[in-house]
Backbone as JSON, one array per atom type, in Angstrom:
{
  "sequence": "XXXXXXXXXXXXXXXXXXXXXXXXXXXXXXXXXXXXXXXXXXXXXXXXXXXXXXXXXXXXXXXXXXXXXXXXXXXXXXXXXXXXXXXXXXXXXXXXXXXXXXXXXXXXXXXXXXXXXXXXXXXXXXXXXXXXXXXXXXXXXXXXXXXXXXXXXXX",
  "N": [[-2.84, 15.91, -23.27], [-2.94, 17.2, -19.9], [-3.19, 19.95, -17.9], [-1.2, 20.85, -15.52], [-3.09, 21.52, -13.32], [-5.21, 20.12, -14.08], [-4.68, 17.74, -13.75], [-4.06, 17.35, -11.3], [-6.83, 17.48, -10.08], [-8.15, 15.56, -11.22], [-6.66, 13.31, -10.1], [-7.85, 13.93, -7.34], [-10.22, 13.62, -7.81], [-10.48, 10.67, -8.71], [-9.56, 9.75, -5.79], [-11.38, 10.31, -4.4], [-13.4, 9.28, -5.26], [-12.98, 6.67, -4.7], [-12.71, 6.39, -1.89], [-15.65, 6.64, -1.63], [-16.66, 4.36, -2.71], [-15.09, 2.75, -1.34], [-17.01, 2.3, 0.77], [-18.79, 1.05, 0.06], [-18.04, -1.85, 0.47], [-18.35, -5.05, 1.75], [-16.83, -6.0, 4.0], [-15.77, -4.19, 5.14], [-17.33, -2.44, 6.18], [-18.76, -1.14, 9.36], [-16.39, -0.9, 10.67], [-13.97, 1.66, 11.93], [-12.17, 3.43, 10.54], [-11.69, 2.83, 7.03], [-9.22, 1.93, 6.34], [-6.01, 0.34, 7.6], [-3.62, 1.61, 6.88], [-1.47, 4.66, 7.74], [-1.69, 3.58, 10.52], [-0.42, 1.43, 11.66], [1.09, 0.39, 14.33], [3.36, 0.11, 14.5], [6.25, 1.52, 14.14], [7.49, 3.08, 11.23], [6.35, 1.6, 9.75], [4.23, 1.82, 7.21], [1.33, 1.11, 5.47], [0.12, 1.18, 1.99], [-1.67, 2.39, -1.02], [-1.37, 3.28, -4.81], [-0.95, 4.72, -6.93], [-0.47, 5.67, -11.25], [0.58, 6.65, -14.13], [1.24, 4.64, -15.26], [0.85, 2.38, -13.65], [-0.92, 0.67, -10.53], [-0.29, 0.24, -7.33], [-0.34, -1.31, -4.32], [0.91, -1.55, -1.12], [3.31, -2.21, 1.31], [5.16, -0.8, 3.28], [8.47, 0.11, 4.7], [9.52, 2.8, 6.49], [11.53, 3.8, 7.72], [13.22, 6.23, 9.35], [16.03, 5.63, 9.76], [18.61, 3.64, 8.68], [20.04, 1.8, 9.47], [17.63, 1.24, 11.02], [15.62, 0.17, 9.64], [16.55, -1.46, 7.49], [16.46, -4.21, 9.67], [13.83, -3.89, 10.11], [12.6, -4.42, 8.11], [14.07, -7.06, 7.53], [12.87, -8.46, 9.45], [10.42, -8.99, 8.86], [10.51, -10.47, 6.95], [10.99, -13.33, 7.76], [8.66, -13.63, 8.11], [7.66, -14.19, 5.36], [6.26, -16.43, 4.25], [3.66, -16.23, 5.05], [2.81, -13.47, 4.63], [2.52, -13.02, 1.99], [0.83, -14.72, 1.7], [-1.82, -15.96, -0.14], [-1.76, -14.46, -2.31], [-1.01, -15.21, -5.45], [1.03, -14.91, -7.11], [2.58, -14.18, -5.54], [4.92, -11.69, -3.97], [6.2, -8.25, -4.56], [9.54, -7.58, -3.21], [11.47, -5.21, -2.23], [14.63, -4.21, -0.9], [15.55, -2.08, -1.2], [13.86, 0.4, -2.53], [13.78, 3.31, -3.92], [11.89, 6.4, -3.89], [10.0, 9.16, -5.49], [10.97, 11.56, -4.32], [13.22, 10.89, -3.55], [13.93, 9.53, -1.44], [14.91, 6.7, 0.33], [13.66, 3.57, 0.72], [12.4, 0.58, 2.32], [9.95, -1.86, 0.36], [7.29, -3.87, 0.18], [5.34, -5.22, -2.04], [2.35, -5.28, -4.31], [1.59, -5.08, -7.71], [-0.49, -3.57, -10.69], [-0.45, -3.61, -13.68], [-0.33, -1.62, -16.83], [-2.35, 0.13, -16.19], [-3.55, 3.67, -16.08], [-4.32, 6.41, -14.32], [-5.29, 8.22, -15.3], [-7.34, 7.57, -16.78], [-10.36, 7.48, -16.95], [-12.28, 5.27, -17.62], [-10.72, 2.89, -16.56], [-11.27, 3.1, -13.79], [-12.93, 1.42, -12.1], [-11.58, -0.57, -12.1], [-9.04, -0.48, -10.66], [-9.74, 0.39, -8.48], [-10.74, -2.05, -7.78], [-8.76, -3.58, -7.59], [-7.2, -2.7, -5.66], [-8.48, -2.53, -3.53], [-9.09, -5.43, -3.08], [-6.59, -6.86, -2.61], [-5.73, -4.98, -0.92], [-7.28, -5.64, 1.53], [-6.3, -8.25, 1.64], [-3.85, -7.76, 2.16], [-3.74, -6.18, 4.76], [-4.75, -8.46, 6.24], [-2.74, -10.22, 6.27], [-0.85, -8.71, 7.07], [-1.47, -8.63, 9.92], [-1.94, -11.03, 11.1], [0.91, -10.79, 11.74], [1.98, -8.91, 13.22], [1.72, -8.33, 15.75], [3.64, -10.05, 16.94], [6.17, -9.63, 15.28], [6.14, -7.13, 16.3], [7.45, -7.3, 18.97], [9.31, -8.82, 18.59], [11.48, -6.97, 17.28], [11.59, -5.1, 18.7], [14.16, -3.89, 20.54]],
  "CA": [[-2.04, 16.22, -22.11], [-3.2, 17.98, -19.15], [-2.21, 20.74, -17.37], [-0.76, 20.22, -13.68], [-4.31, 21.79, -12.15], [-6.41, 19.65, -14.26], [-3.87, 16.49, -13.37], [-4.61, 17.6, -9.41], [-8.38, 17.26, -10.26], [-8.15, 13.55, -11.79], [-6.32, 12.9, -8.86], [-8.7, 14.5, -6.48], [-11.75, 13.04, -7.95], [-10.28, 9.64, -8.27], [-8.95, 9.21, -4.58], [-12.49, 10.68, -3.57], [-15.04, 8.28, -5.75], [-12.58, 5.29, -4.37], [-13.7, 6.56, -0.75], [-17.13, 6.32, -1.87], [-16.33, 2.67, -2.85], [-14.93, 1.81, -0.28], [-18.05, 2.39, 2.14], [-20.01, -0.24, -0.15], [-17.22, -2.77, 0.71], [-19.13, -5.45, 3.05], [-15.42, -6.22, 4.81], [-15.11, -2.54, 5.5], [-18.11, -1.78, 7.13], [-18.61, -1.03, 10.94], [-14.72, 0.03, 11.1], [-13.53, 3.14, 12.45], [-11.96, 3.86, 9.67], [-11.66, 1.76, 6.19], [-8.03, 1.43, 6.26], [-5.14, 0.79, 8.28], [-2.42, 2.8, 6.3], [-0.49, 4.96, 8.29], [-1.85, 3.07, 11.98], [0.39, -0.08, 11.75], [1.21, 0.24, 15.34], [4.81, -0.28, 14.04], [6.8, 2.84, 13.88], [8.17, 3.33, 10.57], [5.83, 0.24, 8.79], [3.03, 1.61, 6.46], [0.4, 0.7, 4.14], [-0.17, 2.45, 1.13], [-2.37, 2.71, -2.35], [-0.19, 4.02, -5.2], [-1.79, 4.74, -8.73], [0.18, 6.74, -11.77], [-0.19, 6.95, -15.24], [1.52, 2.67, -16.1], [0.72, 1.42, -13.09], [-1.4, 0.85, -9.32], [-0.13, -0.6, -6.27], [-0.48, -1.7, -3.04], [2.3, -1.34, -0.55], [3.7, -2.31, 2.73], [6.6, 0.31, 3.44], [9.16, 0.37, 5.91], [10.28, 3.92, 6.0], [12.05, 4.62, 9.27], [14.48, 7.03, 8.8], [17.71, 5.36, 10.17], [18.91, 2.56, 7.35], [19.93, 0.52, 9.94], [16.42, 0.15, 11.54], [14.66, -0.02, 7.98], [16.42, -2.86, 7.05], [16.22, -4.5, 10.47], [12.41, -4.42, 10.4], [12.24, -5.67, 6.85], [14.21, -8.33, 7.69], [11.92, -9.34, 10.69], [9.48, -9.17, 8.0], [11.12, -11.48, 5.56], [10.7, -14.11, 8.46], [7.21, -14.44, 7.62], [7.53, -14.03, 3.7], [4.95, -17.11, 3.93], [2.34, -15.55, 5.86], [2.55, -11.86, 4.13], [2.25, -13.87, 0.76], [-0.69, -15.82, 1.78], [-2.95, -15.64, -0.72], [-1.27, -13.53, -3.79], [-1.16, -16.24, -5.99], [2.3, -14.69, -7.81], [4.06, -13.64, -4.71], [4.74, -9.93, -4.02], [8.01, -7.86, -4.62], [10.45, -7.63, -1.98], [12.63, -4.01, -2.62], [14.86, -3.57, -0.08], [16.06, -0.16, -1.73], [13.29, 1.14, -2.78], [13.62, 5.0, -3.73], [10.94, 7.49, -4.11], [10.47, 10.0, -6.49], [11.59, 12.92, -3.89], [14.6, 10.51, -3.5], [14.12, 8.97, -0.46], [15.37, 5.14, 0.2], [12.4, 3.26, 1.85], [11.92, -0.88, 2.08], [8.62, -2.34, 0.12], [6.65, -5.07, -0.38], [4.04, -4.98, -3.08], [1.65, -6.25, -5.96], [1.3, -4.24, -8.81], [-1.25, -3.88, -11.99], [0.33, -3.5, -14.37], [-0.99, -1.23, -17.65], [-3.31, 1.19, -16.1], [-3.46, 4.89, -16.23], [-4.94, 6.98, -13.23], [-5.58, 9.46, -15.81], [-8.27, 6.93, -18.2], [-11.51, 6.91, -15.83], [-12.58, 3.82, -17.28], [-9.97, 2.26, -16.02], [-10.72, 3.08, -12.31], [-13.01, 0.2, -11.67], [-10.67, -2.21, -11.87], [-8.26, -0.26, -10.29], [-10.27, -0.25, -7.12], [-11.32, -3.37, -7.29], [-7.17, -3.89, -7.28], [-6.86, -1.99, -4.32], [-9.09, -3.45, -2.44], [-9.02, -6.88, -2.83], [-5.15, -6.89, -2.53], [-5.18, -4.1, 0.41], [-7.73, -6.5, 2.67], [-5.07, -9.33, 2.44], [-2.54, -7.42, 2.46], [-3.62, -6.17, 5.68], [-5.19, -9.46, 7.15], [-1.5, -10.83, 6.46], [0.12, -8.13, 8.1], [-2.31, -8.54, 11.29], [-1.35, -12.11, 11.37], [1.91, -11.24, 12.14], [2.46, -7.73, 13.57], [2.28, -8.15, 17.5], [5.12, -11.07, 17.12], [7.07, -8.54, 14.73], [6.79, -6.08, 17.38], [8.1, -7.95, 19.85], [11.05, -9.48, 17.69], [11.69, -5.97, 16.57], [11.69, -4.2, 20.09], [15.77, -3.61, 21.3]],
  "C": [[-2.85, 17.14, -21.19], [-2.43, 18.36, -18.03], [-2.38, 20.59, -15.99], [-2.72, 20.51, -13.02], [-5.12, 20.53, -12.72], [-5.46, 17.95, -13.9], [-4.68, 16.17, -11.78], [-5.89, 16.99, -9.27], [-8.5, 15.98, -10.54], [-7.59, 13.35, -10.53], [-7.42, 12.81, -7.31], [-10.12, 13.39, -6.73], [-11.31, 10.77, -8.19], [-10.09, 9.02, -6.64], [-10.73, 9.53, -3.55], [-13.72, 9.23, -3.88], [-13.79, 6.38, -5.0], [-12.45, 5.72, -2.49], [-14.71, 6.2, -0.82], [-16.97, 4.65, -2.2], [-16.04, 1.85, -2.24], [-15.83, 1.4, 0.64], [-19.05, 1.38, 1.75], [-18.97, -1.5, 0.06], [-17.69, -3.61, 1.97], [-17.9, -5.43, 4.05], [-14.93, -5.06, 5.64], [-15.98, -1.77, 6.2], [-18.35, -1.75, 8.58], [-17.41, -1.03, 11.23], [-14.83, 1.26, 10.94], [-13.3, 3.57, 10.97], [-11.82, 2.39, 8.19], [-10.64, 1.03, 5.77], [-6.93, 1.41, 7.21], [-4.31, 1.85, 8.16], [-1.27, 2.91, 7.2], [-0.81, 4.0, 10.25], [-1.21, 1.42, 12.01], [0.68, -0.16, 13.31], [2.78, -0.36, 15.28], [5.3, 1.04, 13.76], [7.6, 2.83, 12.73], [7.89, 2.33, 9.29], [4.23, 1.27, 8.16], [2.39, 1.12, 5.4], [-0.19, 1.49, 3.11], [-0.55, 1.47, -0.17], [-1.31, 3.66, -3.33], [-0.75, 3.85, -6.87], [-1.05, 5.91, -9.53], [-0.09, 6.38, -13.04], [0.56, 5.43, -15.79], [1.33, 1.87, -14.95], [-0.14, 1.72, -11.74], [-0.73, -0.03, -8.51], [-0.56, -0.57, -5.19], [0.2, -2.12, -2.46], [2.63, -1.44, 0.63], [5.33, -1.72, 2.89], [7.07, 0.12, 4.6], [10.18, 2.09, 5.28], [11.05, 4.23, 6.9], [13.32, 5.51, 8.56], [16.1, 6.63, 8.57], [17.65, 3.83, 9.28], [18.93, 1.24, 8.11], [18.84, -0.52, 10.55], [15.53, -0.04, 10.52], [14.66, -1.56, 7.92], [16.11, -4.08, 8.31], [15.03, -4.85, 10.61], [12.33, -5.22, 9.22], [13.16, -6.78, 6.8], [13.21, -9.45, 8.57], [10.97, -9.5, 9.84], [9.24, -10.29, 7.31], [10.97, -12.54, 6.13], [9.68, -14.67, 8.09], [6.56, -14.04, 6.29], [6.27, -14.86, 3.64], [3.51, -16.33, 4.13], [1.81, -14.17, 5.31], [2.41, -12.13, 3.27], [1.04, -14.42, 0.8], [-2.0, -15.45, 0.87], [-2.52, -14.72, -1.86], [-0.35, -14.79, -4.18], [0.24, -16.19, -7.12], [3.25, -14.29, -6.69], [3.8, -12.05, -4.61], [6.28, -9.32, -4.33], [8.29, -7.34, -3.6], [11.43, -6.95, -2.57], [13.4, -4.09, -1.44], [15.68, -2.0, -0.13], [15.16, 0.4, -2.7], [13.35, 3.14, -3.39], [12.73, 5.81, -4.69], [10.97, 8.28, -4.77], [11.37, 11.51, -5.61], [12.78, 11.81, -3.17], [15.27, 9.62, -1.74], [14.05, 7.72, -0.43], [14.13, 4.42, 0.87], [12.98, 1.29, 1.4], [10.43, -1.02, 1.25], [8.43, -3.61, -0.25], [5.86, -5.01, -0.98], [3.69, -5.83, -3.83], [1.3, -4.64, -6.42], [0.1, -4.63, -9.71], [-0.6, -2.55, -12.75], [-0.44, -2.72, -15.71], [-2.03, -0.73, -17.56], [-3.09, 2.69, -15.35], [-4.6, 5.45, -15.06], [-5.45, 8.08, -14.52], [-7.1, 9.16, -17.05], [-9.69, 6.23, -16.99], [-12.35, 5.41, -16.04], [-12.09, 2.91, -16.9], [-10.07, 2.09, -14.21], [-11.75, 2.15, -11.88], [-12.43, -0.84, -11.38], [-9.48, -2.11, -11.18], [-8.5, 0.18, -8.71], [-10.29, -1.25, -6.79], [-10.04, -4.15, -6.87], [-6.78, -3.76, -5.99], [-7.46, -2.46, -3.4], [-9.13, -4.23, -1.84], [-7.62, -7.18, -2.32], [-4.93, -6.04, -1.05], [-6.03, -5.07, 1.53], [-6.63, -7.45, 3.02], [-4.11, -9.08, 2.88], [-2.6, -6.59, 4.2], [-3.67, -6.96, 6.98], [-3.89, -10.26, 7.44], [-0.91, -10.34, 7.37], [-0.52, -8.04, 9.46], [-1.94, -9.21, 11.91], [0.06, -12.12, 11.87], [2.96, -9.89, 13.25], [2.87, -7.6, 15.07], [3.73, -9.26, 17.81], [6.53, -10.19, 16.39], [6.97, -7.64, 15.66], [7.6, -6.22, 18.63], [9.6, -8.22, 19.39], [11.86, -8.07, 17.4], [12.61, -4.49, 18.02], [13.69, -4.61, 20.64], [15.91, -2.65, 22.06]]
}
């Protein structure tokens, strides 16, 4: 078991050497930055990495605050289930009640891996290589469809 500081530190040094990883990523080079994330150009739509001690993901969130425009976008979403799918060869999960550990309700869409520990460093090869491969499509999907979702979305 380790204690909260030395938890922080695994944390720390994981989220850092999968920076460094990312910069040898040919797909990722000559961009501003290496990820979209929080810059969806959608107010209340992000992209997120999510690693804990049974599992990693990769995550397309709708967090807006107000319930009604949450679900509202993730419905406009659900429109192009094909297209945000494209290429994850099981599909992805579709929450629309999501809630967080500090208890907040969010929408997600995700892929998981399933049976790995942020805390077992040999494990974090493959738990990049998760993140990666899964966060490119998962953003090239959501590219494919974001300026028509903003439009559809706009009231």
């Amino acid at each position: 078991m380790y204690t909260q500081e030395e938890a922080k530190q695994i944390r720390k040094k994981f989220w850092t050497l999968f920076g460094d990883r990312c910069k040898l990523v040919p797909e990722l080079r000559g961009r501003k930055k290496s990820w979209m994330l929080y810059d969806t150009k959608i107010s209340g739509v992000d992209l997120k990495f999510e690693a804990g001690r049974n599992d990693a993901s990769v995550i397309l969130e709708v967090n807006h605050r107000s319930e009604n425009r949450r679900l509202e976008v993730f419905e406009g979403i659900q429109k192009y289930k094909a297209i945000i799918e494209n290429g994850f060869e099981g599909g992805l999960t579709w929450d629309f009640c999501y809630v967080r550990d500090s208890g907040a309700e969010v929408c997600r869409i995700y892929t998981s891996m399933k049976g790995v520990d942020i805390h077992r460093q040999n494990q974090w090869p493959d738990i990049y290589n998760f993140f990666i491969e899964n966060m490119i499509r998962l953003e090239n999907n959501f590219l494919a469809i974001r300026d028509v979702l903003k439009e559809e979305i706009r009231t």
